[in-house]
Amino acid sequence: MLKYVGNDLFVEKVAVSKLAKKFGTPLYIYSQKKLEDNFNAYKIGFKGVDTVICYAMKANSNHSILKLLAKLGAGADIVSGGELYRALKAGIKSQKIVYSGVGKTAQEIEFALKSNILMFNAESFEEVEQINKIAGKLKKKARLSFRVNPNVDAHTHKYITTGKEGNKFGIRYEDAFDIYMKVSKMKNIEIVGVDSHIGSQILDVSAFKLAAKKMSALIDKLEANGLNIKYIDIGGGLGIKYKSTDKPQKPIDLRNIVMPVYSKYKGKTIIVEPGRAIVGDAGILVGEVVYRKTAGTKNFIITNLAMTDLIRPALYEAYHNVLPVKKSSKKQQIADIVGPVCESSDFIAKDRKFPVVEQGDFIAVECTGAYGRAMASQYNSRPRGAEVLVKCSKVKVIRKAETVEDLMSKEVK
Ligand code: LLP
């Protein structure tokens, strides 16, 4: 999706510099082809397996992106009433929506029940008591699975590993059977599935096999005790190539590692919840050089891209490759690429080899389609940039840039 044509960086058939000049920076640019290819890789990877692909929309919930994925047949993994609202607005079928998250409120549960979603992925006993109560009030039965923490190490960053003991997600594997049996007696609950999500940016799918084996043993025990498990939700988590040394695995690799465990079951549906693997490498973030300075031996490239536009480096020390929008023959230097926000953690890249730049040069940060704009903030009163979607040589603005007035719009004047 991203390549140099001559010296100019292009997304599909459009020059990035042209978009940066027209729409201003910071600017998020997405490739429609890459989004479609990434989604279709799941369809192809799981072909022949009864599967619902529930896009984890926390990665990027832009309305146009959701609409595009809905057209391709995507369901959604949601974590809030806001996400449910967006999913339905984009035309995602409620029967393909699963609802995860540790803190679903009464209002959110009611909204989900009224919307007739596929199932709740419950994360505690008290949550199920609440769901049961509200379902009773609405004279409904809530379809439910538990998010079970299989306690496997997915070898990712400590803030994005979720399947290990000691984090807030799901219920303990050791407690799962008893909790399931207890909950199965609740009048307005229908147990329909099991769920696990073991982490994010997983580059080695073998952890999924360990999780699948444990979940399969749980399913067998639950079914031997009279429950009917129709859905096996294996979560999201496939990684993407942030660094040139990253070797991400594909949906087909995921299928090949979990299906030998699950293929013995007939009539069950597999649910996958990919977020990053759908949108991550389909997006770039474009900014421009404001100033350069050196301090002793250190070079700084000061840009208008801040932790408010992309928080991943500050929050997870995440690596994002940075490219000059115009290929440069200038000599390389080692520099920190930083933003204007008053925090030491406000950086895009540290000690990075990058060609010497001039004021006004555009730079592009790769792999920012997931958890980029979705986690952006307005800290330091910084309006967030526009988002555009490129399809071949066509460009569509899918979110306008904010203005300072937008930032103040809910404030009392
Ligand atoms: N399902 C559940 C229940 C999740 O909690 C998540 C992500 C996903 C699916 C999607 O995971 P993915 O396929 O995108 O790895 N902000 C962090 C990532 C946080 C992920 C949270 N949960 C980052 O920028 O790396």
Short mmCIF file of C-alpha atoms and ligand atoms in Angstrom, two decimals:
data_model
loop_
_atom_site.label_atom_id
_atom_site.label_comp_id
_atom_site.label_asym_id
_atom_site.label_seq_id
_atom_site.Cartn_x
_atom_site.Cartn_y
_atom_site.Cartn_z
CA MET A 1 0.00 0.00 0.00
CA LEU A 2 2.97 2.26 0.69
CA LYS A 3 5.72 2.73 -1.84
CA TYR A 4 8.01 5.30 -3.37
CA VAL A 5 7.27 6.31 -6.94
CA GLY A 6 10.45 8.06 -7.95
CA ASN A 7 11.24 10.03 -4.80
CA ASP A 8 7.65 10.46 -3.66
CA LEU A 9 5.87 8.31 -1.12
CA PHE A 10 2.50 7.04 -2.34
CA VAL A 11 -0.49 5.37 -0.68
CA GLU A 12 -2.03 3.32 -3.45
CA LYS A 13 -2.02 5.76 -6.40
CA VAL A 14 -1.96 9.00 -4.44
CA ALA A 15 1.10 11.03 -3.43
CA VAL A 16 1.24 11.52 0.33
CA SER A 17 2.68 15.04 -0.05
CA LYS A 18 -0.36 16.04 -2.10
CA LEU A 19 -2.70 14.92 0.67
CA ALA A 20 -0.61 16.56 3.38
CA LYS A 21 -0.72 19.89 1.53
CA LYS A 22 -4.43 19.64 0.83
CA PHE A 23 -5.70 18.46 4.21
CA GLY A 24 -2.95 19.70 6.52
CA THR A 25 -1.09 17.69 9.13
CA PRO A 26 -1.31 15.73 11.40
CA LEU A 27 -3.14 13.57 8.87
CA TYR A 28 -4.16 9.94 9.11
CA ILE A 29 -4.24 8.18 5.74
CA TYR A 30 -5.73 4.72 5.19
CA SER A 31 -5.54 2.39 2.22
CA GLN A 32 -8.87 0.79 1.37
CA LYS A 33 -7.17 -2.02 -0.52
CA LYS A 34 -5.02 -2.93 2.46
CA LEU A 35 -8.03 -2.88 4.79
CA GLU A 36 -9.94 -5.17 2.45
CA ASP A 37 -6.97 -7.48 1.94
CA ASN A 38 -6.45 -7.77 5.69
CA PHE A 39 -10.10 -8.60 6.31
CA ASN A 40 -10.23 -11.03 3.42
CA ALA A 41 -7.13 -12.80 4.77
CA TYR A 42 -9.30 -13.84 7.73
CA LYS A 43 -12.12 -14.94 5.43
CA ILE A 44 -9.71 -17.00 3.33
CA GLY A 45 -7.74 -18.23 6.34
CA PHE A 46 -10.86 -19.60 8.02
CA LYS A 47 -12.60 -20.76 4.84
CA GLY A 48 -14.58 -23.93 5.42
CA VAL A 49 -14.77 -23.27 9.17
CA ASP A 50 -18.03 -21.82 10.48
CA THR A 51 -16.63 -18.47 11.62
CA VAL A 52 -17.78 -15.00 12.59
CA ILE A 53 -15.08 -12.34 12.21
CA CYS A 54 -15.87 -9.82 14.95
CA TYR A 55 -13.65 -6.83 14.24
CA ALA A 56 -12.32 -5.41 17.53
CA MET A 57 -13.43 -1.89 16.80
CA LYS A 58 -11.47 -0.33 19.64
CA ALA A 59 -8.53 -0.42 17.21
CA ASN A 60 -10.22 2.09 14.92
CA SER A 61 -13.91 2.91 15.08
CA ASN A 62 -14.17 5.44 12.28
CA HIS A 63 -17.65 5.21 10.77
CA SER A 64 -16.45 4.80 7.17
CA ILE A 65 -14.02 2.05 8.12
CA LEU A 66 -16.75 0.22 10.02
CA LYS A 67 -19.13 0.60 7.07
CA LEU A 68 -16.53 -0.83 4.74
CA LEU A 69 -15.92 -3.81 7.01
CA ALA A 70 -19.67 -4.32 7.54
CA LYS A 71 -20.05 -4.60 3.75
CA LEU A 72 -17.39 -7.30 3.74
CA GLY A 73 -19.42 -9.21 6.33
CA ALA A 74 -17.68 -8.20 9.53
CA GLY A 75 -19.23 -8.49 12.94
CA ALA A 76 -17.85 -6.52 15.87
CA ASP A 77 -16.20 -7.09 19.20
CA ILE A 78 -17.38 -4.16 21.30
CA VAL A 79 -16.41 -2.92 24.75
CA SER A 80 -18.87 -0.10 25.39
CA GLY A 81 -22.32 1.23 24.63
CA GLY A 82 -20.62 3.83 22.44
CA GLU A 83 -19.07 1.11 20.33
CA LEU A 84 -22.42 -0.70 20.10
CA TYR A 85 -24.03 2.50 18.86
CA ARG A 86 -21.31 3.00 16.26
CA ALA A 87 -21.41 -0.63 15.13
CA LEU A 88 -25.17 -0.56 14.56
CA LYS A 89 -24.98 2.83 12.81
CA ALA A 90 -22.41 1.37 10.41
CA GLY A 91 -24.73 -1.49 9.51
CA ILE A 92 -22.98 -4.26 11.44
CA LYS A 93 -25.57 -6.94 12.18
CA SER A 94 -26.44 -7.21 15.86
CA GLN A 95 -26.34 -10.98 15.52
CA LYS A 96 -22.62 -10.65 14.80
CA ILE A 97 -21.78 -8.50 17.82
CA VAL A 98 -20.02 -9.82 20.90
CA TYR A 99 -19.63 -7.64 23.96
CA SER A 100 -16.41 -7.87 26.02
CA GLY A 101 -15.11 -5.72 28.88
CA VAL A 102 -14.88 -5.88 32.66
CA GLY A 103 -17.14 -2.95 33.52
CA LYS A 104 -20.34 -3.05 31.48
CA THR A 105 -22.83 -0.71 33.12
CA ALA A 106 -26.55 -1.36 33.62
CA GLN A 107 -27.44 1.06 30.83
CA GLU A 108 -24.97 -0.57 28.45
CA ILE A 109 -26.28 -4.05 29.27
CA GLU A 110 -29.85 -2.92 28.65
CA PHE A 111 -28.89 -1.38 25.31
CA ALA A 112 -27.12 -4.58 24.26
CA LEU A 113 -30.05 -6.78 25.29
CA LYS A 114 -32.53 -4.58 23.46
CA SER A 115 -30.27 -4.69 20.41
CA ASN A 116 -30.28 -8.48 20.53
CA ILE A 117 -26.51 -8.95 20.24
CA LEU A 118 -24.98 -12.37 19.65
CA MET A 119 -23.51 -12.73 23.15
CA PHE A 120 -21.97 -11.11 26.19
CA ASN A 121 -18.44 -12.15 26.99
CA ALA A 122 -18.84 -11.81 30.73
CA GLU A 123 -15.84 -11.14 32.92
CA SER A 124 -17.14 -11.63 36.48
CA PHE A 125 -19.90 -13.30 38.47
CA GLU A 126 -21.34 -9.97 39.61
CA GLU A 127 -21.58 -8.84 36.01
CA VAL A 128 -23.69 -11.89 35.19
CA GLU A 129 -25.95 -11.24 38.17
CA GLN A 130 -26.51 -7.78 36.73
CA ILE A 131 -27.14 -9.12 33.21
CA ASN A 132 -29.58 -11.71 34.61
CA LYS A 133 -31.47 -9.03 36.52
CA ILE A 134 -31.79 -6.69 33.55
CA ALA A 135 -32.69 -9.53 31.16
CA GLY A 136 -35.43 -10.54 33.62
CA LYS A 137 -36.81 -7.02 33.65
CA LEU A 138 -36.88 -7.04 29.84
CA LYS A 139 -38.32 -10.58 29.78
CA LYS A 140 -35.37 -11.81 27.76
CA LYS A 141 -32.74 -14.49 28.00
CA ALA A 142 -29.19 -13.14 27.65
CA ARG A 143 -26.83 -15.24 25.54
CA LEU A 144 -23.59 -15.49 27.41
CA SER A 145 -20.08 -16.79 27.42
CA PHE A 146 -17.35 -16.20 29.97
CA ARG A 147 -14.05 -14.70 29.08
CA VAL A 148 -11.76 -17.24 30.64
CA ASN A 149 -8.18 -16.44 31.45
CA PRO A 150 -6.24 -19.50 30.30
CA ASN A 151 -3.02 -18.26 31.95
CA VAL A 152 -0.77 -18.62 28.93
CA ASP A 153 2.10 -16.28 28.15
CA ALA A 154 1.62 -14.62 24.77
CA HIS A 155 5.07 -12.94 24.98
CA THR A 156 3.95 -9.40 24.28
CA HIS A 157 4.35 -6.09 26.08
CA LYS A 158 3.31 -6.17 29.75
CA TYR A 159 0.51 -3.64 29.15
CA ILE A 160 -1.09 -5.62 26.34
CA THR A 161 -0.82 -9.16 27.59
CA THR A 162 -4.21 -10.14 28.92
CA GLY A 163 -4.37 -13.92 29.22
CA LYS A 164 -2.02 -14.26 32.18
CA GLU A 165 -2.87 -14.73 35.81
CA GLY A 166 -2.97 -11.53 37.81
CA ASN A 167 -4.55 -9.14 35.34
CA LYS A 168 -8.06 -7.78 35.58
CA PHE A 169 -9.50 -9.59 32.58
CA GLY A 170 -11.82 -12.57 32.54
CA ILE A 171 -12.28 -15.23 35.19
CA ARG A 172 -9.57 -17.66 36.35
CA TYR A 173 -9.38 -20.88 34.38
CA GLU A 174 -9.41 -22.84 37.63
CA ASP A 175 -12.68 -21.16 38.69
CA ALA A 176 -14.39 -21.29 35.31
CA PHE A 177 -16.23 -24.62 35.59
CA ASP A 178 -17.83 -23.82 38.93
CA ILE A 179 -18.86 -20.32 37.86
CA TYR A 180 -20.33 -21.63 34.61
CA MET A 181 -22.38 -24.22 36.48
CA LYS A 182 -23.59 -21.67 38.99
CA VAL A 183 -24.59 -19.20 36.30
CA SER A 184 -26.27 -21.84 34.15
CA LYS A 185 -29.02 -22.01 36.78
CA MET A 186 -29.89 -18.34 36.41
CA LYS A 187 -33.32 -17.90 34.88
CA ASN A 188 -32.54 -15.26 32.31
CA ILE A 189 -29.13 -16.47 31.19
CA GLU A 190 -28.46 -18.84 28.33
CA ILE A 191 -24.90 -20.13 28.27
CA VAL A 192 -23.84 -20.33 24.64
CA GLY A 193 -20.06 -20.03 24.50
CA VAL A 194 -16.56 -19.85 25.83
CA ASP A 195 -14.15 -17.02 25.17
CA SER A 196 -10.49 -16.20 25.68
CA HIS A 197 -8.32 -13.34 24.50
CA ILE A 198 -4.70 -13.86 25.42
CA GLY A 199 -3.06 -10.62 24.34
CA SER A 200 -2.18 -8.32 21.51
CA GLN A 201 0.64 -7.98 18.96
CA ILE A 202 1.28 -11.71 19.23
CA LEU A 203 3.96 -12.76 16.75
CA ASP A 204 4.10 -16.43 17.65
CA VAL A 205 0.76 -18.22 17.41
CA SER A 206 1.86 -21.19 19.53
CA ALA A 207 0.33 -19.53 22.63
CA PHE A 208 -3.06 -19.91 20.90
CA LYS A 209 -2.58 -23.68 20.84
CA LEU A 210 -1.95 -23.82 24.58
CA ALA A 211 -5.05 -21.70 25.15
CA ALA A 212 -7.13 -23.84 22.76
CA LYS A 213 -6.17 -27.04 24.55
CA LYS A 214 -7.23 -25.62 27.88
CA MET A 215 -10.45 -24.18 26.50
CA SER A 216 -11.27 -27.47 24.79
CA ALA A 217 -10.89 -29.34 28.08
CA LEU A 218 -13.26 -26.82 29.66
CA ILE A 219 -15.81 -27.21 26.84
CA ASP A 220 -15.73 -30.99 27.24
CA LYS A 221 -16.33 -30.73 30.97
CA LEU A 222 -19.15 -28.20 30.55
CA GLU A 223 -20.86 -30.31 27.88
CA ALA A 224 -20.49 -33.47 29.97
CA ASN A 225 -22.46 -31.56 32.57
CA GLY A 226 -25.31 -30.65 30.28
CA LEU A 227 -24.31 -27.29 28.81
CA ASN A 228 -24.39 -26.68 25.08
CA ILE A 229 -21.43 -24.61 23.88
CA LYS A 230 -22.23 -23.22 20.44
CA TYR A 231 -19.55 -20.55 20.14
CA ILE A 232 -15.82 -20.73 20.71
CA ASP A 233 -14.38 -17.23 20.77
CA ILE A 234 -10.58 -17.31 20.38
CA GLY A 235 -10.09 -13.53 20.74
CA GLY A 236 -7.89 -11.26 18.67
CA GLY A 237 -4.23 -10.56 18.98
CA LEU A 238 -2.36 -11.39 15.76
CA GLY A 239 0.60 -9.05 15.42
CA ILE A 240 1.73 -6.90 12.52
CA LYS A 241 5.12 -5.89 11.15
CA TYR A 242 6.20 -2.79 13.04
CA LYS A 243 9.91 -3.53 12.75
CA SER A 244 11.68 -4.97 9.74
CA THR A 245 12.64 -7.95 11.92
CA ASP A 246 9.02 -8.68 12.97
CA LYS A 247 7.63 -11.78 11.32
CA PRO A 248 3.89 -11.66 11.84
CA GLN A 249 1.83 -14.77 11.28
CA LYS A 250 -1.29 -14.88 9.17
CA PRO A 251 -4.90 -15.81 9.93
CA ILE A 252 -4.29 -19.11 8.15
CA ASP A 253 -1.48 -19.87 10.60
CA LEU A 254 -3.88 -19.15 13.43
CA ARG A 255 -6.44 -21.47 11.89
CA ASN A 256 -3.83 -24.18 11.41
CA ILE A 257 -2.81 -23.99 15.05
CA VAL A 258 -6.26 -23.92 16.67
CA MET A 259 -8.36 -26.06 14.35
CA PRO A 260 -6.58 -29.36 15.05
CA VAL A 261 -7.82 -28.83 18.62
CA TYR A 262 -11.34 -27.68 17.74
CA SER A 263 -12.16 -29.64 14.57
CA LYS A 264 -13.51 -32.55 16.63
CA TYR A 265 -16.52 -30.39 17.44
CA LYS A 266 -19.35 -30.38 14.96
CA GLY A 267 -21.87 -27.58 14.75
CA LYS A 268 -19.87 -25.05 16.75
CA THR A 269 -18.98 -21.60 15.46
CA ILE A 270 -15.53 -20.09 15.87
CA ILE A 271 -15.40 -16.37 16.67
CA VAL A 272 -12.26 -14.33 16.02
CA GLU A 273 -11.78 -10.77 17.26
CA PRO A 274 -8.97 -9.19 15.25
CA GLY A 275 -8.35 -5.47 15.60
CA ARG A 276 -4.76 -4.52 14.84
CA ALA A 277 -4.35 -7.15 12.12
CA ILE A 278 -7.22 -5.56 10.15
CA VAL A 279 -6.35 -1.86 10.36
CA GLY A 280 -2.82 -1.53 11.76
CA ASP A 281 -0.70 -1.61 8.63
CA ALA A 282 -3.44 -0.02 6.53
CA GLY A 283 -2.77 3.41 8.00
CA ILE A 284 -0.02 6.00 8.22
CA LEU A 285 0.23 9.23 10.17
CA VAL A 286 1.73 12.20 8.37
CA GLY A 287 3.29 15.21 10.04
CA GLU A 288 5.87 17.84 9.32
CA VAL A 289 9.15 19.09 10.64
CA VAL A 290 8.76 22.30 12.64
CA TYR A 291 12.31 22.84 13.93
CA ARG A 292 15.60 21.06 14.28
CA LYS A 293 17.99 21.42 17.15
CA THR A 294 21.01 19.79 18.68
CA ALA A 295 21.81 19.57 22.36
CA GLY A 296 25.35 18.37 22.88
CA THR A 297 25.59 15.16 20.92
CA LYS A 298 21.83 14.74 20.60
CA ASN A 299 19.85 15.70 17.51
CA PHE A 300 16.16 16.50 17.74
CA ILE A 301 13.71 16.62 14.90
CA ILE A 302 10.79 18.58 16.31
CA THR A 303 7.58 17.82 14.46
CA ASN A 304 3.89 18.55 14.80
CA LEU A 305 3.24 14.89 15.60
CA ALA A 306 2.73 14.44 19.30
CA MET A 307 1.80 11.76 21.79
CA THR A 308 -1.67 13.23 21.38
CA ASP A 309 -1.73 11.96 17.78
CA LEU A 310 0.00 8.64 18.48
CA ILE A 311 0.44 7.60 22.09
CA ARG A 312 1.89 4.14 21.48
CA PRO A 313 5.59 5.12 21.75
CA ALA A 314 4.95 6.99 25.02
CA LEU A 315 2.70 4.33 26.52
CA TYR A 316 4.36 1.10 25.41
CA GLU A 317 7.74 2.26 24.15
CA ALA A 318 6.33 1.02 20.85
CA TYR A 319 8.46 1.15 17.73
CA HIS A 320 6.99 2.76 14.61
CA ASN A 321 8.98 3.09 11.44
CA VAL A 322 9.25 6.65 10.14
CA LEU A 323 9.75 7.50 6.47
CA PRO A 324 10.55 10.74 4.70
CA VAL A 325 7.64 11.62 2.41
CA LYS A 326 10.18 12.74 -0.15
CA LYS A 327 13.05 10.30 -0.45
CA SER A 328 16.20 12.06 0.51
CA SER A 329 19.78 11.67 -0.59
CA LYS A 330 20.93 13.75 2.36
CA LYS A 331 23.24 12.13 4.86
CA GLN A 332 21.76 10.06 7.67
CA GLN A 333 21.86 11.22 11.27
CA ILE A 334 20.77 9.73 14.57
CA ALA A 335 17.95 11.78 16.04
CA ASP A 336 14.96 11.76 18.35
CA ILE A 337 11.77 12.55 16.45
CA VAL A 338 9.63 14.41 18.95
CA GLY A 339 6.44 16.42 19.25
CA PRO A 340 5.59 19.78 20.81
CA VAL A 341 3.82 18.50 23.94
CA CYS A 342 5.31 19.37 27.31
CA GLU A 343 6.16 15.84 28.42
CA SER A 344 9.44 13.96 28.11
CA SER A 345 7.49 10.97 26.89
CA ASP A 346 6.29 12.96 23.90
CA PHE A 347 8.25 11.24 21.18
CA ILE A 348 7.56 9.30 18.01
CA ALA A 349 11.00 7.71 17.69
CA LYS A 350 14.18 7.69 19.78
CA ASP A 351 17.77 7.47 18.52
CA ARG A 352 16.51 6.81 15.04
CA LYS A 353 18.64 6.81 11.92
CA PHE A 354 16.96 9.33 9.66
CA PRO A 355 18.11 11.54 6.78
CA VAL A 356 18.86 15.16 7.66
CA VAL A 357 15.60 17.09 7.28
CA GLU A 358 14.57 20.66 6.54
CA GLN A 359 11.81 22.69 8.19
CA GLY A 360 8.52 21.92 6.48
CA ASP A 361 9.53 18.43 5.31
CA PHE A 362 6.77 15.86 5.65
CA ILE A 363 7.33 12.60 7.49
CA ALA A 364 5.14 9.48 7.57
CA VAL A 365 4.80 7.17 10.56
CA GLU A 366 3.95 3.64 9.51
CA CYS A 367 1.45 1.16 10.98
CA THR A 368 -0.72 3.71 12.74
CA GLY A 369 -4.11 2.47 11.53
CA ALA A 370 -4.76 0.65 14.80
CA TYR A 371 -4.73 2.38 18.19
CA GLY A 372 -3.61 5.60 16.49
CA ARG A 373 -6.50 8.02 16.00
CA ALA A 374 -8.55 5.79 18.31
CA MET A 375 -6.29 6.67 21.26
CA ALA A 376 -5.58 10.26 20.25
CA SER A 377 -6.31 13.02 22.74
CA GLN A 378 -6.62 16.79 22.84
CA TYR A 379 -4.03 17.29 25.58
CA ASN A 380 -2.29 20.68 25.33
CA SER A 381 -5.44 21.86 23.46
CA ARG A 382 -4.30 20.22 20.27
CA PRO A 383 -7.06 19.65 17.73
CA ARG A 384 -6.83 16.20 16.16
CA GLY A 385 -6.06 15.88 12.47
CA ALA A 386 -8.25 14.68 9.61
CA GLU A 387 -8.58 11.10 8.41
CA VAL A 388 -8.69 10.21 4.73
CA LEU A 389 -9.34 6.96 2.94
CA VAL A 390 -7.56 6.26 -0.34
CA LYS A 391 -8.97 3.88 -2.89
CA CYS A 392 -6.70 3.61 -5.92
CA SER A 393 -6.50 7.23 -7.06
CA LYS A 394 -9.63 8.36 -5.20
CA VAL A 395 -9.50 10.16 -1.87
CA LYS A 396 -12.33 10.48 0.63
CA VAL A 397 -12.22 12.53 3.79
CA ILE A 398 -13.66 10.22 6.44
CA ARG A 399 -13.23 12.63 9.34
CA LYS A 400 -12.57 16.34 9.16
CA ALA A 401 -9.80 17.89 11.21
CA GLU A 402 -10.89 19.36 14.52
CA THR A 403 -10.66 23.06 15.24
CA VAL A 404 -9.96 24.78 18.55
CA GLU A 405 -13.66 25.76 18.59
CA ASP A 406 -14.50 22.04 18.50
CA LEU A 407 -12.34 21.56 21.56
CA MET A 408 -14.35 24.20 23.42
CA SER A 409 -17.74 23.26 22.07
CA LYS A 410 -19.05 21.60 25.25
CA GLU A 411 -17.52 24.11 27.61
CA VAL A 412 -19.61 26.76 29.31
CA LYS A 413 -18.69 30.16 27.92
N1 LLP B 1 -10.63 -8.80 21.87
C1 LLP B 1 -10.49 -8.30 23.10
C2 LLP B 1 -11.33 -8.78 24.19
C3 LLP B 1 -9.52 -7.30 23.32
O1 LLP B 1 -9.36 -6.80 24.54
C4 LLP B 1 -8.71 -6.84 22.25
C5 LLP B 1 -7.71 -5.81 22.45
C6 LLP B 1 -8.93 -7.40 20.97
C7 LLP B 1 -9.90 -8.38 20.83
C8 LLP B 1 -8.16 -6.96 19.77
O2 LLP B 1 -6.81 -7.22 19.88
P1 LLP B 1 -5.87 -7.01 18.59
O3 LLP B 1 -6.33 -7.99 17.54
O4 LLP B 1 -6.02 -5.62 18.15
O5 LLP B 1 -4.51 -7.32 19.11
N2 LLP B 1 -3.69 -0.15 22.70
C9 LLP B 1 -2.81 -1.31 22.59
C10 LLP B 1 -3.55 -2.57 22.31
C11 LLP B 1 -4.62 -2.87 23.33
C12 LLP B 1 -5.42 -4.08 22.98
C13 LLP B 1 -6.58 -4.23 23.89
N3 LLP B 1 -7.43 -5.33 23.58
C14 LLP B 1 -1.75 -1.01 21.52
O6 LLP B 1 -1.75 0.09 20.96
O7 LLP B 1 -0.89 -1.85 21.28
#
